[in-house]
Amino acid sequence: MSRRWLKEKRKDHYYRKAKSEDYRSRASYKLKQLNRRFGLIKKGDAVLDLGAAPGGWMQVAGEAVGDTGIVVGVDLAGIKPFKEENLITLQGDITKEETIERIRAVQETFNAVICDASPDISGAWDIDHFNSVELGRHALRMAGQVLREGGSFLVKVFQGSLLKEFEGEVKREFEFVKVAKPKASRKESSEVYIVAKGLLKTPVRYGDILEVEITEQGRRPGEGIAYVDGYRVIVEDGQVGEKTRVRIKKATRRAAWGVKV
Ligand SMILES: C[S@@+](CC[C@H](N)C(=O)[O-])C[C@H]1O[C@@H](n2cnc3c(N)ncnc32)[C@H](O)[C@@H]1O
């Protein structure tokens, strides 16, 4: 740790605020700001926090879920236990399959999965970017296993060439996806957060290309409706009786929208 780094750390507004408000990390304010803006965590929710040490996000999530909710935090490093019984800490690697079993032994399903995990920083921008996306992919995979339909997902990634691709992977799974940088995230840091809401369990997703048969006229002029396993796909410029190939440009829990390709 250089002197300059220590001095900057002492000066930092959120660092001092965290100290005075008894949060374990300045990162706490990033989650506070993101949750205020996007409403990811609600009273009574079950939240899984991946890469949770020293536990600042767990404290913020704990306040948001209240006494009736639960927060499970996992980190490679040990997290100092909390006095609150509904803040549960586990030491484990989020890239390992066995960790999911240990999480499930505590809590089977969750309303939100949040991940602030950072890889070991090499200093080489592209390597750190690649490793952060890899960690994000593990978090997304875990979210797919434990998140309830309609649930929320929040993940940190360092910006770089794979960000768009990873954002697309998240978009396939959720109704709403946005990339955000909260005020508390240092400007000089390349980190951004992918915010996702409304986990989908539908048979058709964003980006899919599929053959459909239009069987009904939609409500809007020119719109045709096709069904995939009972799920409604609204096709622009679709005529009843037409068989066509469509690319899905948006999917929600109730319906998907496709364009002919
Ligand atoms: C920036 S810190 C998280 C800070 C936390 N959100 C808070 O507010 O206290 C990133 C954490 O990710 C953890 N981490 C990195 N790789 C991990 C992995 N494979 N499994 C579990 N935790 C990991 C690190 O040990 C580190 O504690």
Short mmCIF file of N, CA and C and ligand atoms in Angstrom, two decimals, residues 25 27-28 51-57 74-77 92-95 116-119 135 156, ligand 1:
data_model
loop_
_atom_site.label_atom_id
_atom_site.label_comp_id
_atom_site.label_asym_id
_atom_site.label_seq_id
_atom_site.Cartn_x
_atom_site.Cartn_y
_atom_site.Cartn_z
N SER A 25 -17.87 -1.60 4.53
CA SER A 25 -17.14 -1.20 3.31
C SER A 25 -17.75 0.05 2.71
N ALA A 27 -18.18 0.21 -0.33
CA ALA A 27 -19.01 -0.38 -1.40
C ALA A 27 -20.49 -0.41 -1.01
N SER A 28 -20.76 -0.37 0.30
CA SER A 28 -22.15 -0.38 0.77
C SER A 28 -23.00 0.65 0.04
N GLY A 51 -19.38 -13.05 -3.31
CA GLY A 51 -18.18 -12.21 -3.17
C GLY A 51 -18.49 -11.13 -2.15
N ALA A 52 -18.90 -11.55 -0.95
CA ALA A 52 -19.57 -10.65 0.00
C ALA A 52 -18.66 -10.03 1.05
N ALA A 53 -17.42 -10.51 1.18
CA ALA A 53 -16.54 -9.99 2.25
C ALA A 53 -16.11 -8.54 1.95
N PRO A 54 -15.98 -7.70 2.94
CA PRO A 54 -16.14 -7.96 4.38
C PRO A 54 -17.59 -7.95 4.87
N GLY A 55 -18.57 -7.61 4.00
CA GLY A 55 -19.96 -7.72 4.43
C GLY A 55 -20.77 -6.44 4.36
N GLY A 56 -20.23 -5.41 3.70
CA GLY A 56 -20.94 -4.13 3.59
C GLY A 56 -22.26 -4.27 2.83
N TRP A 57 -22.23 -4.99 1.70
CA TRP A 57 -23.47 -5.19 0.93
C TRP A 57 -24.46 -6.02 1.75
N VAL A 74 -21.52 -15.16 0.57
CA VAL A 74 -20.48 -16.17 0.31
C VAL A 74 -19.21 -15.46 -0.15
N ASP A 75 -18.08 -15.89 0.37
CA ASP A 75 -16.81 -15.33 -0.10
C ASP A 75 -15.69 -16.36 0.10
N LEU A 76 -14.66 -16.23 -0.74
CA LEU A 76 -13.45 -17.04 -0.58
C LEU A 76 -12.85 -16.79 0.80
N ALA A 77 -12.91 -15.52 1.20
CA ALA A 77 -12.39 -15.13 2.52
C ALA A 77 -13.48 -15.34 3.56
N GLY A 92 -16.63 -19.88 0.77
CA GLY A 92 -16.67 -20.79 -0.37
C GLY A 92 -16.34 -20.06 -1.66
N ASP A 93 -16.11 -20.86 -2.69
CA ASP A 93 -15.73 -20.35 -4.01
C ASP A 93 -16.96 -20.37 -4.91
N ILE A 94 -17.32 -19.20 -5.45
CA ILE A 94 -18.56 -19.14 -6.25
C ILE A 94 -18.39 -19.79 -7.63
N THR A 95 -17.16 -20.18 -7.97
CA THR A 95 -16.96 -20.86 -9.26
C THR A 95 -17.11 -22.38 -9.10
N ASP A 116 -20.69 -8.71 -6.13
CA ASP A 116 -19.70 -7.63 -6.20
C ASP A 116 -18.30 -8.25 -6.24
N ALA A 117 -18.23 -9.54 -6.61
CA ALA A 117 -16.95 -10.25 -6.58
C ALA A 117 -15.95 -9.60 -7.53
N SER A 118 -14.71 -9.52 -7.09
CA SER A 118 -13.62 -9.00 -7.93
C SER A 118 -12.56 -10.07 -8.03
N PRO A 119 -12.01 -10.27 -9.23
CA PRO A 119 -10.89 -11.21 -9.33
C PRO A 119 -9.64 -10.58 -8.73
N LEU A 135 -16.11 -14.38 -13.65
CA LEU A 135 -16.78 -14.44 -12.34
C LEU A 135 -18.26 -14.09 -12.49
N LYS A 156 -21.23 -7.07 -10.81
CA LYS A 156 -20.17 -6.12 -11.18
C LYS A 156 -19.32 -6.71 -12.29
C1 LIG B 1 -14.97 -5.81 -3.61
S1 LIG B 1 -15.03 -7.19 -2.55
C2 LIG B 1 -16.74 -7.25 -2.11
C3 LIG B 1 -17.15 -6.16 -1.18
C4 LIG B 1 -18.53 -6.37 -0.60
N1 LIG B 1 -19.57 -6.15 -1.60
C5 LIG B 1 -18.80 -5.45 0.55
O1 LIG B 1 -19.57 -4.49 0.40
O2 LIG B 1 -18.27 -5.69 1.64
C6 LIG B 1 -14.83 -8.53 -3.66
C7 LIG B 1 -14.80 -9.90 -3.02
O3 LIG B 1 -14.91 -10.90 -4.03
C8 LIG B 1 -14.35 -12.07 -3.47
N2 LIG B 1 -14.15 -13.12 -4.48
C9 LIG B 1 -13.36 -13.08 -5.59
N3 LIG B 1 -13.41 -14.25 -6.25
C10 LIG B 1 -14.27 -15.05 -5.56
C11 LIG B 1 -14.73 -16.38 -5.73
N4 LIG B 1 -14.32 -17.14 -6.76
N5 LIG B 1 -15.59 -16.89 -4.83
C12 LIG B 1 -16.00 -16.15 -3.77
N6 LIG B 1 -15.60 -14.88 -3.56
C13 LIG B 1 -14.74 -14.33 -4.43
C14 LIG B 1 -13.05 -11.57 -2.85
O4 LIG B 1 -12.56 -12.49 -1.89
C15 LIG B 1 -13.50 -10.23 -2.26
O5 LIG B 1 -13.78 -10.35 -0.88
#
